[in-house]
Amino acid sequence: MISLARRSFFVCLLAVSSLPALAQDLPPLSHRVTGSDTEYTVQQGDSLTAIGARFGLEPKLLARQNALPANARLHPGQLLHVRHPHIVPAALDDGILVNLPQRMLFNFGQGKLVSAYPVGLGKPSWPTPQGEFRIVNRQANKPWLVPKSIQEEMRREGKIVQEEVPPGPDNPLGKHWLGLNLWGYGIHGTIAPASVYHFQSHGCIRLHPDDIAELFDQVRVGMQGRLIYQPVLLAVIEDGRILLEVHRDIYKKGIDPARTVRDLAEANGLSQSIDWPKVDAVIAAQDGLAEEVGRLPGNGSKGQP
């Protein structure tokens, strides 16, 4: 397995203004899950935060899964159990789907899920926007032209004001850049892998260096995408299990998870097959992992996974 860096350099490109939110009365029912259970061998320099960022789960959950204290120090060679299932939102035929509260990016091709990766996104004071986008640029080793807004932030915080950062170990864009037609935004790597799966950027969509290198080879200029805001995901998968995944309403959209689940269940004829106390527990925890909350009678399936 790869070694995970522990650096904490939280800088990215700009988000000039918030774009209009997509109207979403009720999210669609999902039918597939990505990620599962795996064993991970700790490498030199690893931490719970860095490993959680790599797989897409909170460090406190990783600690709990391995009966470790939240501030546990890891040692090379230590074996960790990692459980990280995520519900895949309703599929695109082709293109990239990023679910902001979920902090996950999904790449689809010909109606099938090609790949899925954890991402880092904009902090609440500088949110990543919702909306449709298109890949307009693919570039390796792109210099970072520091936006005026971030230069002003550097000045306010007493930091050295930079106008441009050349490619190299100090460039927060990492080695791969996928520019979007949303001005100033891109999907890119990072020199701080432990910052992935957090809301710490200035609106950027950042991936682990290995993940962006893989995605970079999968996409083309002109590929379409969508940024959605769906903190509550309900799924019925092939074996008939009903799964629920709930995330924090990080950008304060006023979404009521309990009502969303109940409306989704009623709209899809699932109310009688759901264990509602389990639903309440998942909503209360908001752990951001897919949990079983019911099963269809006769172990049947509803839709294709």
Short mmCIF file of C-alpha atoms in Angstrom, two decimals:
data_model
loop_
_atom_site.label_atom_id
_atom_site.label_comp_id
_atom_site.label_asym_id
_atom_site.label_seq_id
_atom_site.Cartn_x
_atom_site.Cartn_y
_atom_site.Cartn_z
CA MET A 1 0.00 0.00 0.00
CA ILE A 2 1.07 3.57 -0.54
CA SER A 3 2.53 5.78 2.17
CA LEU A 4 0.34 8.68 3.28
CA ALA A 5 1.76 12.14 3.95
CA ARG A 6 0.77 14.07 7.08
CA ARG A 7 1.29 17.58 5.84
CA SER A 8 -1.36 20.18 6.61
CA PHE A 9 -1.07 22.87 3.96
CA PHE A 10 -4.61 24.08 3.39
CA VAL A 11 -4.55 26.38 0.37
CA CYS A 12 -6.37 26.10 -2.92
CA LEU A 13 -7.85 28.13 -5.68
CA LEU A 14 -10.69 30.53 -5.48
CA ALA A 15 -14.41 30.53 -5.33
CA VAL A 16 -15.45 34.02 -6.34
CA SER A 17 -19.16 33.73 -5.77
CA SER A 18 -21.75 31.10 -4.98
CA LEU A 19 -23.53 29.72 -8.03
CA PRO A 20 -27.27 29.02 -7.99
CA ALA A 21 -28.22 25.78 -6.29
CA LEU A 22 -29.82 23.00 -8.24
CA ALA A 23 -33.47 22.49 -7.41
CA GLN A 24 -33.84 19.14 -5.69
CA ASP A 25 -37.22 18.43 -4.13
CA LEU A 26 -36.42 14.78 -3.40
CA PRO A 27 -33.24 12.89 -4.26
CA PRO A 28 -33.64 9.72 -6.36
CA LEU A 29 -33.43 6.25 -4.88
CA SER A 30 -30.00 4.72 -5.43
CA HIS A 31 -29.11 1.12 -6.28
CA ARG A 32 -25.39 0.63 -5.80
CA VAL A 33 -22.59 1.00 -3.28
CA THR A 34 -18.87 1.54 -3.65
CA GLY A 35 -16.20 0.71 -1.09
CA SER A 36 -16.44 -2.13 1.40
CA ASP A 37 -14.19 -3.75 3.99
CA THR A 38 -10.44 -3.94 3.55
CA GLU A 39 -7.27 -4.43 5.55
CA TYR A 40 -4.64 -1.70 5.52
CA THR A 41 -1.01 -1.98 6.62
CA VAL A 42 0.20 1.21 8.28
CA GLN A 43 3.15 2.88 6.57
CA GLN A 44 5.77 5.25 7.94
CA GLY A 45 4.20 8.65 8.65
CA ASP A 46 0.60 7.45 8.59
CA SER A 47 -2.08 8.83 10.91
CA LEU A 48 -5.76 8.09 11.44
CA THR A 49 -6.56 11.35 9.65
CA ALA A 50 -4.42 10.52 6.63
CA ILE A 51 -5.74 6.98 6.29
CA GLY A 52 -9.32 8.18 6.72
CA ALA A 53 -8.75 10.76 3.99
CA ARG A 54 -7.44 8.05 1.68
CA PHE A 55 -10.50 5.83 2.04
CA GLY A 56 -13.26 8.34 2.69
CA LEU A 57 -14.18 8.07 6.36
CA GLU A 58 -13.77 10.18 9.46
CA PRO A 59 -10.68 9.38 11.59
CA LYS A 60 -12.90 8.89 14.66
CA LEU A 61 -14.74 6.10 12.81
CA LEU A 62 -11.48 4.48 11.75
CA ALA A 63 -10.38 4.56 15.40
CA ARG A 64 -13.69 3.06 16.52
CA GLN A 65 -13.53 0.29 13.91
CA ASN A 66 -10.17 -0.75 15.35
CA ALA A 67 -10.91 -0.20 19.06
CA LEU A 68 -8.31 2.58 19.22
CA PRO A 69 -8.39 5.90 21.07
CA ALA A 70 -9.16 8.88 18.83
CA ASN A 71 -5.62 10.23 19.31
CA ALA A 72 -3.87 6.89 18.77
CA ARG A 73 -0.33 6.95 17.40
CA LEU A 74 0.15 4.34 14.69
CA HIS A 75 3.28 2.35 13.95
CA PRO A 76 4.52 0.92 10.63
CA GLY A 77 3.32 -2.61 10.00
CA GLN A 78 0.22 -2.22 12.15
CA LEU A 79 -2.84 -3.81 10.50
CA LEU A 80 -6.07 -1.82 10.43
CA HIS A 81 -9.55 -2.86 9.40
CA VAL A 82 -11.15 -0.22 7.17
CA ARG A 83 -14.88 -0.24 6.46
CA HIS A 84 -15.87 2.53 4.04
CA PRO A 85 -19.07 1.81 2.04
CA HIS A 86 -20.68 4.76 0.26
CA ILE A 87 -23.97 4.87 -1.62
CA VAL A 88 -23.53 5.93 -5.23
CA PRO A 89 -26.03 8.68 -6.11
CA ALA A 90 -28.25 8.12 -9.15
CA ALA A 91 -25.92 7.49 -12.08
CA LEU A 92 -25.08 9.71 -14.99
CA ASP A 93 -24.78 8.06 -18.38
CA ASP A 94 -21.35 9.61 -18.82
CA GLY A 95 -19.38 12.13 -16.84
CA ILE A 96 -18.33 13.15 -13.36
CA LEU A 97 -20.70 13.49 -10.40
CA VAL A 98 -19.54 15.14 -7.18
CA ASN A 99 -21.82 14.97 -4.13
CA LEU A 100 -20.67 17.81 -1.92
CA PRO A 101 -21.84 16.76 1.58
CA GLN A 102 -20.68 13.20 0.82
CA ARG A 103 -17.22 14.39 -0.25
CA MET A 104 -17.14 11.78 -3.00
CA LEU A 105 -16.50 11.99 -6.75
CA PHE A 106 -18.01 9.38 -9.09
CA ASN A 107 -16.92 8.91 -12.71
CA PHE A 108 -19.39 7.22 -15.05
CA GLY A 109 -18.95 5.79 -18.53
CA GLN A 110 -21.75 4.31 -20.64
CA GLY A 111 -24.02 4.22 -17.60
CA LYS A 112 -21.54 2.28 -15.47
CA LEU A 113 -19.48 3.42 -12.52
CA VAL A 114 -15.85 3.63 -13.68
CA SER A 115 -14.27 4.93 -10.48
CA ALA A 116 -15.02 6.64 -7.17
CA TYR A 117 -12.75 8.79 -5.01
CA PRO A 118 -12.89 10.81 -1.78
CA VAL A 119 -12.43 14.54 -2.35
CA GLY A 120 -11.64 17.66 -0.36
CA LEU A 121 -13.99 20.62 -0.84
CA GLY A 122 -14.60 24.24 0.08
CA LYS A 123 -14.90 25.33 3.68
CA PRO A 124 -18.34 26.59 4.79
CA SER A 125 -17.17 30.20 4.51
CA TRP A 126 -15.99 29.55 0.93
CA PRO A 127 -18.21 26.73 -0.39
CA THR A 128 -17.82 24.68 -3.53
CA PRO A 129 -20.76 25.59 -5.81
CA GLN A 130 -23.52 23.37 -7.14
CA GLY A 131 -24.27 23.14 -10.83
CA GLU A 132 -23.41 21.66 -14.19
CA PHE A 133 -19.85 21.89 -15.46
CA ARG A 134 -17.61 20.83 -18.31
CA ILE A 135 -13.92 19.88 -18.39
CA VAL A 136 -12.20 22.54 -20.50
CA ASN A 137 -8.54 21.92 -19.71
CA ARG A 138 -6.21 19.05 -18.82
CA GLN A 139 -2.78 20.12 -17.66
CA ALA A 140 0.11 18.48 -15.84
CA ASN A 141 2.34 20.54 -13.56
CA LYS A 142 0.26 23.69 -13.82
CA PRO A 143 1.55 26.80 -12.01
CA TRP A 144 -0.89 28.23 -9.48
CA LEU A 145 -1.87 31.79 -10.33
CA VAL A 146 -3.01 32.99 -6.93
CA PRO A 147 -6.39 34.74 -7.19
CA LYS A 148 -6.67 38.29 -5.88
CA SER A 149 -9.17 37.13 -3.25
CA ILE A 150 -6.69 34.66 -1.80
CA GLN A 151 -3.89 37.23 -1.98
CA GLU A 152 -6.08 39.50 0.15
CA GLU A 153 -6.63 36.65 2.61
CA MET A 154 -2.85 36.09 2.80
CA ARG A 155 -2.39 39.79 3.51
CA ARG A 156 -5.06 39.83 6.24
CA GLU A 157 -3.48 36.81 7.92
CA GLY A 158 0.00 38.33 7.86
CA LYS A 159 1.38 35.78 5.40
CA ILE A 160 3.74 36.40 2.51
CA VAL A 161 1.56 37.42 -0.42
CA GLN A 162 2.23 35.24 -3.45
CA GLU A 163 1.01 35.97 -6.97
CA GLU A 164 2.20 32.74 -8.59
CA VAL A 165 3.49 29.39 -7.33
CA PRO A 166 5.48 27.39 -9.91
CA PRO A 167 5.14 23.60 -10.31
CA GLY A 168 6.90 21.68 -7.59
CA PRO A 169 6.62 20.52 -3.99
CA ASP A 170 5.08 23.82 -2.78
CA ASN A 171 2.34 24.07 -5.41
CA PRO A 172 -1.03 23.28 -3.74
CA LEU A 173 -2.51 22.12 -7.07
CA GLY A 174 -0.26 19.06 -7.10
CA LYS A 175 0.78 17.53 -10.42
CA HIS A 176 -2.57 17.23 -12.22
CA TRP A 177 -5.19 19.83 -13.08
CA LEU A 178 -8.61 19.44 -14.69
CA GLY A 179 -9.98 22.91 -15.37
CA LEU A 180 -13.73 23.51 -15.31
CA ASN A 181 -15.81 26.01 -17.25
CA LEU A 182 -16.85 27.40 -13.85
CA TRP A 183 -14.33 30.23 -13.78
CA GLY A 184 -11.55 29.70 -11.26
CA TYR A 185 -12.50 26.15 -10.32
CA GLY A 186 -10.75 22.88 -11.05
CA ILE A 187 -10.36 19.27 -10.00
CA HIS A 188 -6.75 18.70 -9.00
CA GLY A 189 -4.24 16.99 -6.76
CA THR A 190 -2.74 18.23 -3.53
CA ILE A 191 0.55 18.35 -1.66
CA ALA A 192 -1.40 17.68 1.54
CA PRO A 193 -3.09 14.27 1.08
CA ALA A 194 -4.40 14.27 4.66
CA SER A 195 -6.58 17.28 3.75
CA VAL A 196 -8.72 15.18 1.39
CA TYR A 197 -12.18 14.30 2.74
CA HIS A 198 -12.32 17.62 4.60
CA PHE A 199 -13.95 20.99 3.94
CA GLN A 200 -10.86 23.20 4.02
CA SER A 201 -10.29 24.62 0.54
CA HIS A 202 -11.32 27.85 -1.17
CA GLY A 203 -13.88 25.97 -3.26
CA CYS A 204 -11.58 23.59 -5.11
CA ILE A 205 -12.14 19.86 -5.60
CA ARG A 206 -8.94 18.12 -4.53
CA LEU A 207 -8.01 14.45 -4.74
CA HIS A 208 -5.21 12.31 -3.36
CA PRO A 209 -2.23 12.48 -5.78
CA ASP A 210 -2.65 8.83 -6.83
CA ASP A 211 -6.38 9.26 -7.40
CA ILE A 212 -6.11 12.41 -9.52
CA ALA A 213 -3.40 10.75 -11.62
CA GLU A 214 -5.81 7.89 -12.31
CA LEU A 215 -8.78 10.18 -12.98
CA PHE A 216 -6.63 12.41 -15.21
CA ASP A 217 -6.18 9.48 -17.59
CA GLN A 218 -9.91 8.67 -17.57
CA VAL A 219 -11.29 12.06 -18.57
CA ARG A 220 -11.21 14.12 -21.75
CA VAL A 221 -11.73 17.77 -22.56
CA GLY A 222 -15.42 18.34 -23.11
CA MET A 223 -16.57 15.77 -20.55
CA GLN A 224 -19.66 16.90 -18.66
CA GLY A 225 -20.19 16.84 -14.91
CA ARG A 226 -22.48 17.86 -12.10
CA LEU A 227 -21.97 19.14 -8.56
CA ILE A 228 -24.90 18.13 -6.34
CA TYR A 229 -25.87 18.63 -2.71
CA GLN A 230 -27.37 15.42 -1.30
CA PRO A 231 -26.57 14.77 2.39
CA VAL A 232 -29.15 11.95 2.62
CA LEU A 233 -28.86 8.87 0.38
CA LEU A 234 -31.22 5.91 0.43
CA ALA A 235 -30.54 2.78 -1.61
CA VAL A 236 -31.97 -0.64 -2.35
CA ILE A 237 -29.22 -2.88 -3.63
CA GLU A 238 -29.27 -6.17 -5.52
CA ASP A 239 -29.56 -8.46 -2.51
CA GLY A 240 -32.61 -6.58 -1.24
CA ARG A 241 -30.92 -4.69 1.57
CA ILE A 242 -32.06 -1.12 2.21
CA LEU A 243 -29.14 1.17 3.01
CA LEU A 244 -29.03 4.68 4.41
CA GLU A 245 -26.15 7.16 4.43
CA VAL A 246 -26.42 10.52 6.18
CA HIS A 247 -23.94 13.41 6.16
CA ARG A 248 -23.83 16.77 7.88
CA ASP A 249 -25.66 19.62 6.18
CA ILE A 250 -22.26 21.31 5.95
CA TYR A 251 -23.41 24.33 3.92
CA LYS A 252 -26.56 24.87 6.01
CA LYS A 253 -29.17 24.27 3.31
CA GLY A 254 -31.82 23.46 5.91
CA ILE A 255 -32.33 19.85 4.79
CA ASP A 256 -34.28 17.72 7.27
CA PRO A 257 -32.80 14.19 7.07
CA ALA A 258 -35.68 12.48 8.91
CA ARG A 259 -38.29 13.96 6.60
CA THR A 260 -36.15 13.21 3.53
CA VAL A 261 -35.84 9.53 4.48
CA ARG A 262 -39.54 9.19 5.23
CA ASP A 263 -40.55 10.90 1.99
CA LEU A 264 -38.12 8.76 -0.02
CA ALA A 265 -39.37 5.59 1.64
CA GLU A 266 -43.00 6.47 0.99
CA ALA A 267 -42.35 7.50 -2.62
CA ASN A 268 -40.65 4.17 -3.32
CA GLY A 269 -42.92 1.87 -1.33
CA LEU A 270 -40.30 1.02 1.28
CA SER A 271 -41.86 2.28 4.53
CA GLN A 272 -43.01 -1.14 5.74
CA SER A 273 -39.59 -2.72 5.06
CA ILE A 274 -37.55 -0.24 7.05
CA ASP A 275 -36.44 -0.53 10.69
CA TRP A 276 -37.18 3.04 11.76
CA PRO A 277 -35.23 2.95 15.05
CA LYS A 278 -32.16 2.07 12.95
CA VAL A 279 -32.92 5.03 10.69
CA ASP A 280 -33.09 7.30 13.74
CA ALA A 281 -29.71 6.00 14.92
CA VAL A 282 -28.06 6.61 11.52
CA ILE A 283 -29.49 10.13 11.36
CA ALA A 284 -28.33 10.89 14.90
CA ALA A 285 -24.79 9.64 14.19
CA GLN A 286 -24.38 11.25 10.72
CA ASP A 287 -21.27 9.11 10.29
CA GLY A 288 -21.36 9.32 6.49
CA LEU A 289 -21.20 5.58 5.81
CA ALA A 290 -23.86 3.34 4.26
CA GLU A 291 -25.70 1.37 6.95
CA GLU A 292 -28.37 -1.31 6.60
CA VAL A 293 -31.77 -0.10 7.85
CA GLY A 294 -34.06 -2.75 6.35
CA ARG A 295 -34.57 -5.47 3.78
CA LEU A 296 -37.18 -6.11 1.12
CA PRO A 297 -39.55 -9.03 1.80
CA GLY A 298 -38.38 -12.27 0.20
CA ASN A 299 -34.86 -10.80 -0.22
CA GLY A 300 -35.94 -9.39 -3.57
CA SER A 301 -34.27 -6.54 -5.35
CA LYS A 302 -35.62 -3.22 -6.54
CA GLY A 303 -33.89 -1.94 -9.62
CA GLN A 304 -30.43 -2.73 -10.90
CA PRO A 305 -27.29 -2.15 -8.75
#
